[in-house]
Tab-separated table of C-alpha atoms in Angstrom:
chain	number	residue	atom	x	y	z
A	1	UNK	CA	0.000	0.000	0.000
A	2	UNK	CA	1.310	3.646	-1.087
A	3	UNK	CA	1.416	5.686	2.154
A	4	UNK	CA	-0.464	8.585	0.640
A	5	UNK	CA	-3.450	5.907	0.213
A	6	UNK	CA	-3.393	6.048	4.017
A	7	UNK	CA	-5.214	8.929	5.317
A	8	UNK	CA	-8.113	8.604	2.970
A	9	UNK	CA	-8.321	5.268	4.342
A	10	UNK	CA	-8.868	5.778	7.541
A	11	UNK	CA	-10.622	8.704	6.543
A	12	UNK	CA	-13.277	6.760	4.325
A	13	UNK	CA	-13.532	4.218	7.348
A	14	UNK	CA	-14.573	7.196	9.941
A	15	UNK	CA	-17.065	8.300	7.001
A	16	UNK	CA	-18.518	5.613	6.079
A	17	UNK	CA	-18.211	2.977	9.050
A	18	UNK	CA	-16.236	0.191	6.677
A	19	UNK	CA	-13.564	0.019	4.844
A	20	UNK	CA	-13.065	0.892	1.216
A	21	UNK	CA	-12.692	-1.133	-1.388
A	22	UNK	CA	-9.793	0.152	-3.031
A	23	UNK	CA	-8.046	3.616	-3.552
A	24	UNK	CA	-7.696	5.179	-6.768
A	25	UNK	CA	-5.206	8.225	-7.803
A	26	UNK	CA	-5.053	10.598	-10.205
A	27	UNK	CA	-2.618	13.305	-10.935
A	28	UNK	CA	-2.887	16.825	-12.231
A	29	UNK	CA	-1.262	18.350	-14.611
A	30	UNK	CA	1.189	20.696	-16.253
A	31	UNK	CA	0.707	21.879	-20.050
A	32	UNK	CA	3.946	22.523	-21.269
A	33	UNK	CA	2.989	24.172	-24.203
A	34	UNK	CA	0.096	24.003	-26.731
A	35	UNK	CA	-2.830	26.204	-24.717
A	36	UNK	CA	-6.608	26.972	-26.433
A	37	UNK	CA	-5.316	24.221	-28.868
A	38	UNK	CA	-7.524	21.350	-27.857
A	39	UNK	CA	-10.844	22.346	-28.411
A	40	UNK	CA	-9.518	23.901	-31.889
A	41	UNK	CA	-8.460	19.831	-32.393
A	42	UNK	CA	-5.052	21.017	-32.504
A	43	UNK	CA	-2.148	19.574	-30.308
A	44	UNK	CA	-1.028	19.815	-26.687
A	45	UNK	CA	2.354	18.660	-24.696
A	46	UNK	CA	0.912	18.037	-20.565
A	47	UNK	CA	2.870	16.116	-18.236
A	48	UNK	CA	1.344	14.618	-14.862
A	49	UNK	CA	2.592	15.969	-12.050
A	50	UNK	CA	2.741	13.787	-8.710
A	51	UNK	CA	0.373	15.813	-6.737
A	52	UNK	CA	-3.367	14.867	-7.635
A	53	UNK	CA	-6.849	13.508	-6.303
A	54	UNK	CA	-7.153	10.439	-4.591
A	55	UNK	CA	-10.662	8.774	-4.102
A	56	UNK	CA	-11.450	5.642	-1.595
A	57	UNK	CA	-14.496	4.013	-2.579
A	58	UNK	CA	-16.595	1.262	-2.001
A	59	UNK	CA	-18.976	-0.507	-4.460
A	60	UNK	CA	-23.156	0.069	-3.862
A	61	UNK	CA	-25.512	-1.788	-5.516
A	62	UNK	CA	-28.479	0.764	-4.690
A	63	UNK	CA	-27.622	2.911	-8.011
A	64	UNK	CA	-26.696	5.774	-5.459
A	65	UNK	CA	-23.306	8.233	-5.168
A	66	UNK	CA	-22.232	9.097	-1.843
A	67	UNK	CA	-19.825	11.351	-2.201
A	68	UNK	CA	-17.614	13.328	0.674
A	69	UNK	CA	-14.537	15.491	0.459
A	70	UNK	CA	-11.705	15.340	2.901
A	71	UNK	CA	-11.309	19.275	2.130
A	72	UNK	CA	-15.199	20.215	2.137
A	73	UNK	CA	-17.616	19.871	4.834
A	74	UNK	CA	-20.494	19.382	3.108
A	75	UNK	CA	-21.635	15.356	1.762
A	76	UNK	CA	-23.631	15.075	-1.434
A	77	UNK	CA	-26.124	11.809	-2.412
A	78	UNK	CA	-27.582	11.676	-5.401
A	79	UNK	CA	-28.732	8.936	-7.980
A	80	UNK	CA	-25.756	7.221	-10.052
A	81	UNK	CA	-28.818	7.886	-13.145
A	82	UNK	CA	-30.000	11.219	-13.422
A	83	UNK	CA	-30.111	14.107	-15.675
A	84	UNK	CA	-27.148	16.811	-16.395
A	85	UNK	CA	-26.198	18.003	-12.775
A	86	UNK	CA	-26.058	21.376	-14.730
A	87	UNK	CA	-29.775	21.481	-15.280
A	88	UNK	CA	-30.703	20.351	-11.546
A	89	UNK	CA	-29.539	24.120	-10.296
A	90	UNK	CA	-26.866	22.510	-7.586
A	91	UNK	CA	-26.214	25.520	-5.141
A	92	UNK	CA	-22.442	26.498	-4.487
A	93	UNK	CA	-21.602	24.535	-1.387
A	94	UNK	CA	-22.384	20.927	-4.049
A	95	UNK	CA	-20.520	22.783	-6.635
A	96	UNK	CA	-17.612	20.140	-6.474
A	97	UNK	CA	-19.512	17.028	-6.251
A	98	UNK	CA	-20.913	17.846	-9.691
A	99	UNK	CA	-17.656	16.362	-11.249
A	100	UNK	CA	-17.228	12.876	-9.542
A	101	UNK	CA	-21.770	12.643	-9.914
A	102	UNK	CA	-21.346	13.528	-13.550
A	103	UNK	CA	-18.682	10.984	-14.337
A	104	UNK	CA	-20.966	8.672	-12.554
A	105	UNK	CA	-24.130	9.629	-14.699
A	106	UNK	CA	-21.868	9.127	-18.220
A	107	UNK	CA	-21.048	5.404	-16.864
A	108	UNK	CA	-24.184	4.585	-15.714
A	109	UNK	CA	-24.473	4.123	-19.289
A	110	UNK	CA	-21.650	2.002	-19.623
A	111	UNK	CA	-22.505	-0.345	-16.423
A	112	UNK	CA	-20.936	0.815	-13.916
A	113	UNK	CA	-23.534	1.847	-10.636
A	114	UNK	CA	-23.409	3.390	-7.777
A	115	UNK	CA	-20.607	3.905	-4.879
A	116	UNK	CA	-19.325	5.701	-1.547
A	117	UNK	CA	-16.708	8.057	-2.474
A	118	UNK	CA	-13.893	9.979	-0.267
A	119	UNK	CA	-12.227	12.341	-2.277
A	120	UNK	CA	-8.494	13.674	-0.761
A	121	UNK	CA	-6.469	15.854	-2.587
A	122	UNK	CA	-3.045	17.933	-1.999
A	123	UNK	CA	-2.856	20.101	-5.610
A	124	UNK	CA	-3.729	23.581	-4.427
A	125	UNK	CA	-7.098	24.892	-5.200
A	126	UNK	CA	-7.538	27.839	-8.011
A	127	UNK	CA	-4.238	27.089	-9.152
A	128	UNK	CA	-4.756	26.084	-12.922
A	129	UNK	CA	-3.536	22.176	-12.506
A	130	UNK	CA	-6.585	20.613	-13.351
A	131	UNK	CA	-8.125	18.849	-10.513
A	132	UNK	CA	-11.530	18.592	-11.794
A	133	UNK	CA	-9.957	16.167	-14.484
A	134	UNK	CA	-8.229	14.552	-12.039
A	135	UNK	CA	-11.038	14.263	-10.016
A	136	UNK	CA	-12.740	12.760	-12.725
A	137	UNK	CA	-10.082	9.989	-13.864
A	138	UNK	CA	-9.775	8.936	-10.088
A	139	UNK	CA	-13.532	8.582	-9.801
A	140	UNK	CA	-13.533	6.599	-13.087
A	141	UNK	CA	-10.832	4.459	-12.781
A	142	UNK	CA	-12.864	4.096	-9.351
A	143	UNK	CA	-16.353	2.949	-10.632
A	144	UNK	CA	-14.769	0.750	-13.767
A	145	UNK	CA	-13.006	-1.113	-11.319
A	146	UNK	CA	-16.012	-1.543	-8.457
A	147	UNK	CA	-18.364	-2.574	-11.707
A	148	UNK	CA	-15.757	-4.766	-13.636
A	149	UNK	CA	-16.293	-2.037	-16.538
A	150	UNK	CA	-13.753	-2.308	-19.258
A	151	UNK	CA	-12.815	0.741	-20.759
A	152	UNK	CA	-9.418	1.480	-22.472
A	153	UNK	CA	-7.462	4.730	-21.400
A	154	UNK	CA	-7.926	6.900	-24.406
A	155	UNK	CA	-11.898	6.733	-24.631
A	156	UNK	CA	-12.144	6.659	-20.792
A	157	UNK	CA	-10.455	10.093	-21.232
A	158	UNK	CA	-13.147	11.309	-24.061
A	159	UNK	CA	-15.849	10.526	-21.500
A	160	UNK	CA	-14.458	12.294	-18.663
A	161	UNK	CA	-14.511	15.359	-21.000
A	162	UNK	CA	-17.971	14.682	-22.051
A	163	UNK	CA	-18.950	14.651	-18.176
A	164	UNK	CA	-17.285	17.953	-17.521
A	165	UNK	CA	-18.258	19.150	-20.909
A	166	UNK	CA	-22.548	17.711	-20.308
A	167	UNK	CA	-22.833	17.465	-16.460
A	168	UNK	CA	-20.702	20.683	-15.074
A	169	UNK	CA	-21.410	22.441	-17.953
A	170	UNK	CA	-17.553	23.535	-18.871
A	171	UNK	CA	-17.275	23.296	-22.349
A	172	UNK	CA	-13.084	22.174	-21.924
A	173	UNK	CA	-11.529	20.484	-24.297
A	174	UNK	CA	-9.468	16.897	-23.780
A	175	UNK	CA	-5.809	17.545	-22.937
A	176	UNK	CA	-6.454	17.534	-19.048
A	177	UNK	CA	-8.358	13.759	-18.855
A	178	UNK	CA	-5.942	12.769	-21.187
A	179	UNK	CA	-2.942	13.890	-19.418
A	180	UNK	CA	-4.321	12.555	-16.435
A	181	UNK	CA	-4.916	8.697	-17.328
A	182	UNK	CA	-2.194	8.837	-20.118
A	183	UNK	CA	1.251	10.301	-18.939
A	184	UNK	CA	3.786	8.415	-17.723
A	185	UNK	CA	7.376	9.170	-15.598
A	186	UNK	CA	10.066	11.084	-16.879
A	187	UNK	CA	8.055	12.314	-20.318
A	188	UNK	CA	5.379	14.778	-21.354
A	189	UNK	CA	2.374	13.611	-23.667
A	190	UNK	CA	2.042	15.129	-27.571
A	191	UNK	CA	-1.291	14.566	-27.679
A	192	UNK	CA	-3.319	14.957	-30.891
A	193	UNK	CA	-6.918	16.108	-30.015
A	194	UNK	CA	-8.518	15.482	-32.731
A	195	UNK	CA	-7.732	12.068	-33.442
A	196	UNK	CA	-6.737	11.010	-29.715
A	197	UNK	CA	-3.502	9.626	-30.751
A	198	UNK	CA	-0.505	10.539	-28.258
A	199	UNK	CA	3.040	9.936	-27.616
A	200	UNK	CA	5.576	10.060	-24.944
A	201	UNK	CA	8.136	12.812	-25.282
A	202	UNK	CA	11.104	12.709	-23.498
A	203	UNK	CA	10.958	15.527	-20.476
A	204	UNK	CA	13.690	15.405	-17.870
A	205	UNK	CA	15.099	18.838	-16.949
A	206	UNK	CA	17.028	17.777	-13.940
A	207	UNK	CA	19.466	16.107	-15.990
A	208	UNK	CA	19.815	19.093	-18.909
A	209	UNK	CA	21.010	20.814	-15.216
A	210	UNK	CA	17.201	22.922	-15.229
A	211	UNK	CA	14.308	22.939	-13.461
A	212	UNK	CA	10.896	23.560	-14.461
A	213	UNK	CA	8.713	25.895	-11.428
A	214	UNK	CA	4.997	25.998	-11.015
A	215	UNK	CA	4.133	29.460	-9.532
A	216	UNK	CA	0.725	29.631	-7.847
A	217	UNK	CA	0.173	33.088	-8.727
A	218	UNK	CA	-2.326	33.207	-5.531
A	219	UNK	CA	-5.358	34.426	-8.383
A	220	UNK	CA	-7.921	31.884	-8.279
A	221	UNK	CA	-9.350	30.908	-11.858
A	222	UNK	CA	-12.662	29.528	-12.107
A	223	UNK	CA	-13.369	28.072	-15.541
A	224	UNK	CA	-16.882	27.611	-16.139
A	225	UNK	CA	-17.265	31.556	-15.965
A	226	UNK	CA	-18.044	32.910	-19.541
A	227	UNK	CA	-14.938	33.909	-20.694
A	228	UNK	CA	-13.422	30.428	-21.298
A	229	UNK	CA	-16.658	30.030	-23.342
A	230	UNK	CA	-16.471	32.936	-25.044
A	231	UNK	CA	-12.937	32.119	-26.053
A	232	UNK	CA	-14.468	28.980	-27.651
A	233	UNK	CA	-17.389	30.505	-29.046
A	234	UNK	CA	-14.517	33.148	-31.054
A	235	UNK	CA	-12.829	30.158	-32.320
A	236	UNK	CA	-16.133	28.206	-33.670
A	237	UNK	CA	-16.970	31.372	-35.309
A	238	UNK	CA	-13.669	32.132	-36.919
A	239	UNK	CA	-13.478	28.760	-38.257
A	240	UNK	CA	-16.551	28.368	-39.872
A	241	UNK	CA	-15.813	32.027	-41.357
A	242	UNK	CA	-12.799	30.813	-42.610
A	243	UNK	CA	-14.822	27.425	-43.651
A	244	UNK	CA	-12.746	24.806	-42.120
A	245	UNK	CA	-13.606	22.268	-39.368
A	246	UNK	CA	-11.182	24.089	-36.871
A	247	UNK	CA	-8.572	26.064	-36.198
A	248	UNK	CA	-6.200	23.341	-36.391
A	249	UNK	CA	-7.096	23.133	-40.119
A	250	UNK	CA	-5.741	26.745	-40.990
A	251	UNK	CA	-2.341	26.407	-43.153
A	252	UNK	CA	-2.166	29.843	-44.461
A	253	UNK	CA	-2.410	32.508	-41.789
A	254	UNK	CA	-1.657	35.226	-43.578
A	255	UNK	CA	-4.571	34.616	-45.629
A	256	UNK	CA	-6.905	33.485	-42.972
A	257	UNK	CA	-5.819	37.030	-41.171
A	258	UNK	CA	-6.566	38.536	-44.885
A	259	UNK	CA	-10.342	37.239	-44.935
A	260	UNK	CA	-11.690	37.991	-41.475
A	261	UNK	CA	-12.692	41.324	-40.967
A	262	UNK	CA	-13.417	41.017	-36.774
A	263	UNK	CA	-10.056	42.089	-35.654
A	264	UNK	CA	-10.750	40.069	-32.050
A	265	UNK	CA	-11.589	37.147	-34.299
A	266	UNK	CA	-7.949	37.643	-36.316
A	267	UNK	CA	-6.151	37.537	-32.629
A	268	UNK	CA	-7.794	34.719	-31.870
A	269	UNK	CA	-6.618	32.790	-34.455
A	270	UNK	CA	-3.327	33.734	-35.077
A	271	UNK	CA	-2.944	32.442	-31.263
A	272	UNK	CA	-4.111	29.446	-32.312
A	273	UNK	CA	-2.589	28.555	-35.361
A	274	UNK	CA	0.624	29.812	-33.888
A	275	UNK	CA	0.176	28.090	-30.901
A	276	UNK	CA	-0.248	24.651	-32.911
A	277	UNK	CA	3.728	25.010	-34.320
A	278	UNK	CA	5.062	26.109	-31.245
A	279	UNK	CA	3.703	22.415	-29.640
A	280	UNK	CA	5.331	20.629	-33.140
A	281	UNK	CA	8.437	22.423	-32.426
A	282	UNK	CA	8.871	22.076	-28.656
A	283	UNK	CA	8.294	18.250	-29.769
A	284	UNK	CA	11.423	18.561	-31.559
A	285	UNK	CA	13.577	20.664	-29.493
A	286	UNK	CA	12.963	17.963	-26.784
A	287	UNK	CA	13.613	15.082	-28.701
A	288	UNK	CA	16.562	16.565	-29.743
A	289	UNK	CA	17.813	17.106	-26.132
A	290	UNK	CA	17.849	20.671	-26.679
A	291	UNK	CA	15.790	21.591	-23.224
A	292	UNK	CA	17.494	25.221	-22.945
A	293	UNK	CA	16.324	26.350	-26.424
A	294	UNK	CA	12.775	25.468	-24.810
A	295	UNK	CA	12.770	28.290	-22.896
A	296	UNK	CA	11.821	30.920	-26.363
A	297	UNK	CA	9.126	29.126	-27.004
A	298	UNK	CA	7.249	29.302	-23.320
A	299	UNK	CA	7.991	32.914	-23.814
A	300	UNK	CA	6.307	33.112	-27.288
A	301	UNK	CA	3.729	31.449	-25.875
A	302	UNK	CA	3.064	33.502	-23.308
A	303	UNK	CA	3.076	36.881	-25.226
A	304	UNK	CA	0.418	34.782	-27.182
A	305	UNK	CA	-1.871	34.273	-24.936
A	306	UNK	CA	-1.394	38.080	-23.576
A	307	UNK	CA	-1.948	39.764	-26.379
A	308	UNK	CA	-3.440	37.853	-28.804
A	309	UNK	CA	-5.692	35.502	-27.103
A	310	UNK	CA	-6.281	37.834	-24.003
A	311	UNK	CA	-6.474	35.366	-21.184
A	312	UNK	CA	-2.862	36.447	-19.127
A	313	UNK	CA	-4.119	38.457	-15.806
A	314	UNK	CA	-1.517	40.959	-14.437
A	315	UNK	CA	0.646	38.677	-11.346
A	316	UNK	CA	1.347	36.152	-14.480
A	317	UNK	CA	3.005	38.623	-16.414
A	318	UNK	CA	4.650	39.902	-13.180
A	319	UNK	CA	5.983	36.376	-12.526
A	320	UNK	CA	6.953	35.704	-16.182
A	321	UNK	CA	8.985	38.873	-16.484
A	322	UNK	CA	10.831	38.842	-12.840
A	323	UNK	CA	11.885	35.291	-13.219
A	324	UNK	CA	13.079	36.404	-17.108
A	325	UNK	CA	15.056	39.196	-15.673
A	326	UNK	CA	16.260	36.902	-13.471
A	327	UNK	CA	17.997	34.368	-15.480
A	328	UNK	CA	15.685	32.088	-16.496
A	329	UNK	CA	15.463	30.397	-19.664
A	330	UNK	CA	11.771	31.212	-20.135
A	331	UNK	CA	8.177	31.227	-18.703
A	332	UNK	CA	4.174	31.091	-19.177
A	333	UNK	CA	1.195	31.807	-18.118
A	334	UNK	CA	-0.894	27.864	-18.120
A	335	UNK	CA	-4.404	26.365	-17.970
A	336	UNK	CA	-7.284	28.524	-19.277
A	337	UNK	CA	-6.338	31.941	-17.720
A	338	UNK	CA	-7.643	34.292	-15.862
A	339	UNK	CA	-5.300	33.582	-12.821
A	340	UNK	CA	-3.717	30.162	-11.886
A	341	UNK	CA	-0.228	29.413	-12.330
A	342	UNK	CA	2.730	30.150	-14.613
A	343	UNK	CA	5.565	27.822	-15.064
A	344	UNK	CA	9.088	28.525	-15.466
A	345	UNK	CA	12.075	26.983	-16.447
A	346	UNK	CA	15.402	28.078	-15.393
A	347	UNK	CA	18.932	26.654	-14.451
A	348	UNK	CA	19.272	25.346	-11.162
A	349	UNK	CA	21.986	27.524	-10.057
A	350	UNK	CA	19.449	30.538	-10.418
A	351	UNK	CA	16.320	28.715	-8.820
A	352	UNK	CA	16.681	30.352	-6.143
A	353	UNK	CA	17.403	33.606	-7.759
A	354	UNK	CA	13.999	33.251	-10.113
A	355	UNK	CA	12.091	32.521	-6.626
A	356	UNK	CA	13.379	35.158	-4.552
A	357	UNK	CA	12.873	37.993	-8.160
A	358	UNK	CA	9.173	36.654	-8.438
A	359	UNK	CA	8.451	36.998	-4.490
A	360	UNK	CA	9.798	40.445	-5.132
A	361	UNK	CA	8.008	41.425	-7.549
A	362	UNK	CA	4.475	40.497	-6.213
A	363	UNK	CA	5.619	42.177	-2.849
A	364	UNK	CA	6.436	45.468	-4.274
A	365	UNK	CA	3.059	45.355	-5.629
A	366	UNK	CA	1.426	44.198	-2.475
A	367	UNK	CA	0.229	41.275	-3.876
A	368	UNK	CA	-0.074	37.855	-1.632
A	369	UNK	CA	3.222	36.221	-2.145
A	370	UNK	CA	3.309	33.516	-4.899
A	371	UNK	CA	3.922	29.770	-4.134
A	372	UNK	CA	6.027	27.256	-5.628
A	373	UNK	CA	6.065	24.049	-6.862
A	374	UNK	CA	8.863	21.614	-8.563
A	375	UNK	CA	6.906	19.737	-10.642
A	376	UNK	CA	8.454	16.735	-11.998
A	377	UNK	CA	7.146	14.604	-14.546
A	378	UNK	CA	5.011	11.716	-12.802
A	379	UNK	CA	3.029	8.378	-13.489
A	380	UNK	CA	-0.789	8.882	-14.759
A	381	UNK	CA	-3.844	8.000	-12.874
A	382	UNK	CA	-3.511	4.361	-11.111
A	383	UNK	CA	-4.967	2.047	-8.310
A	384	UNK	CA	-3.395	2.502	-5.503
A	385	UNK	CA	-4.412	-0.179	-2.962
């Protein structure tokens, strides 16, 4: 038995008066590079990181979820077959139990039933590291397993999405699921989101002599606001403007740029399309070995998304800049936007430096100081007793 299986163990026993019948973890994530690609069906480069959710659950066979939070007070039943929890007007304090309920609902469909969920976690909350999707993938691997439901990795993902996507009502696309069930130690995953097919890309600053920082800017996103899905709803309009099935499918920007009149529209999608060879050349420049180079395109990437696709919020581009000035080799805002976390990727002799620059820099601004993470590329979702 892993020893972080233990506390939601004896956690689930004190909930639930028995013991579970397994323990199921999955991690969050990290997008490298490749951000607003997915639901354009372009391509993405996560890695898992080894923080994540862990669920403890136990198999019902009264097609209800019980489902409790080691982090929220509040306990949430509802039937394993129901309609969108979207539609049933859940107020705030359920909020979170709409992701694990939803998953349920899209597997009721698939055979799996009801069960009494615990639900621990340790990534930090408002942080852009995805773990709703990890919450998810735990709570699926979870119910597959307690039902003897079969589902490969890849489509498990796809339905995960479609809960978030149907149930929550957060119309994401499927880099975070997929990240979650599919990465494995030591690489990142070039994942193709159109056609589902991935691969594993080497990833391993430590021994290139770098490090790769998560800084919790301290600015709580929340996702399912509208201006994620406004973002989308720009895209969808631009490409069927420009006539093509999606972003993904522009090759000539310049004359995509030429044809649409809506300048917002034009940022849009010269974010996107840009975006898309930015992910096929990081691919490369890690293959390659060539991890320092890496660094131009996470700042490319971020002066993207700040200027052209408009979701940066002002302590990223605080961090990004300080830890630039610095020495680092580069840095970016990731997730959706609108707050979260950048990442940064520096030497290891100036860690320290790029830490103490970014605390800095929030502090002459009187901003809550930042907090930081090593993330190091970690196994995907698994069973853990």
């Amino acid at each position: 038995m892993d020893l972080p299986a233990v506390p939601v163990i004896e956690g689930f026993a004190a909930a639930f008066g028995r013991a579970p019948d397994g323990v199921w973890h999955a991690p969050g994530r990290v997008n490298l590079i490749g951000e607003h690609t997915d639901y354009n069906d372009g391509f993405v480069l996560p890695f898992a990181l080894s923080r994540g959710v862990s669920v403890a659950a136990a198999r019902r066979d009264d097609g209800v979820i019980e489902v409790r939070s080691r982090q929220a007070a509040t306990a949430v039943t509802a039937p394993a077959d129901g309609p969108p929890v979207v539609s049933e007007g859940w107020p705030a304090e359920r909020a979170w139990a709409a992701y694990p309920v939803g998953v349920a609902r899209v597997l009721r469909e698939h055979g799996t039933g009801g069960a009494s969920l615990l639900i621990d976690s340790d990534l930090p909350q408002g942080a852009g590291l995805s773990s709703s999707a990890a919450l998810e993938c735990a709570t699926a691997l979870a119910l597959c397993d307690l039902h003897g439901v079969e589902i490969d990795r890849p489509a498990l993902a796809r339905l995960a999405q479609r809960a978030e996507n149907e149930q929550v009502g957060m119309p994401c696309g499927l880099m975070d699921q997929s990240a979650s069930l599919l990465c494995t130690a030591g690489h990142a995953l070039m994942l193709d989101c159109r056609s589902g097919l991935s691969s594993q890309v080497p990833f391993d600053p430590a021994a290139a002599g770098l490090a790769l920082l998560v800084v919790d800017t301290r600015a709580a996103h929340a996702l399912t606001g509208g201006e994620y899905g406004r973002r989308r709803a720009e895209c969808e309009e631009a490409a069927a403007a420009l006539g093509v099935e999606a972003l993904r499918d522009v090759k000539d920007l310049a004359g995509a740029l030429g044809t649409l009149r809506d300048p917002v529209l034009r940022r849009r999608v010269q974010h996107v399309v840009t975006e898309n060879h930015r992910v096929e050349a990081s691919v490369g420049l890690l293959r390659a070995g060539a991890l320092p180079e890496f660094g131009a395109m996470l700042n490319a990437s971020h002066l993207s998304l700040r200027d052209q696709f408009e979701v940066s919020w002002p302590e990223a581009d605080a961090a990004v800049d300080a830890a630039v000035r610095a020495g680092a080799r580069g840095g970016r805002m990731v997730g959706g936007g609108f707050g979260g976390s950048v990442i940064v990727l520096t030497p290891v002799s100036r860690a320290d430096g790029v830490r103490e620059a970014i605390t800095a820099a929030y502090a002459k601004r009187g901003w809550t100081p930042p907090g930081f993470l090593d993330a190091v590329p970690s196994p995907g979702a698994q069973r853990l007793s």
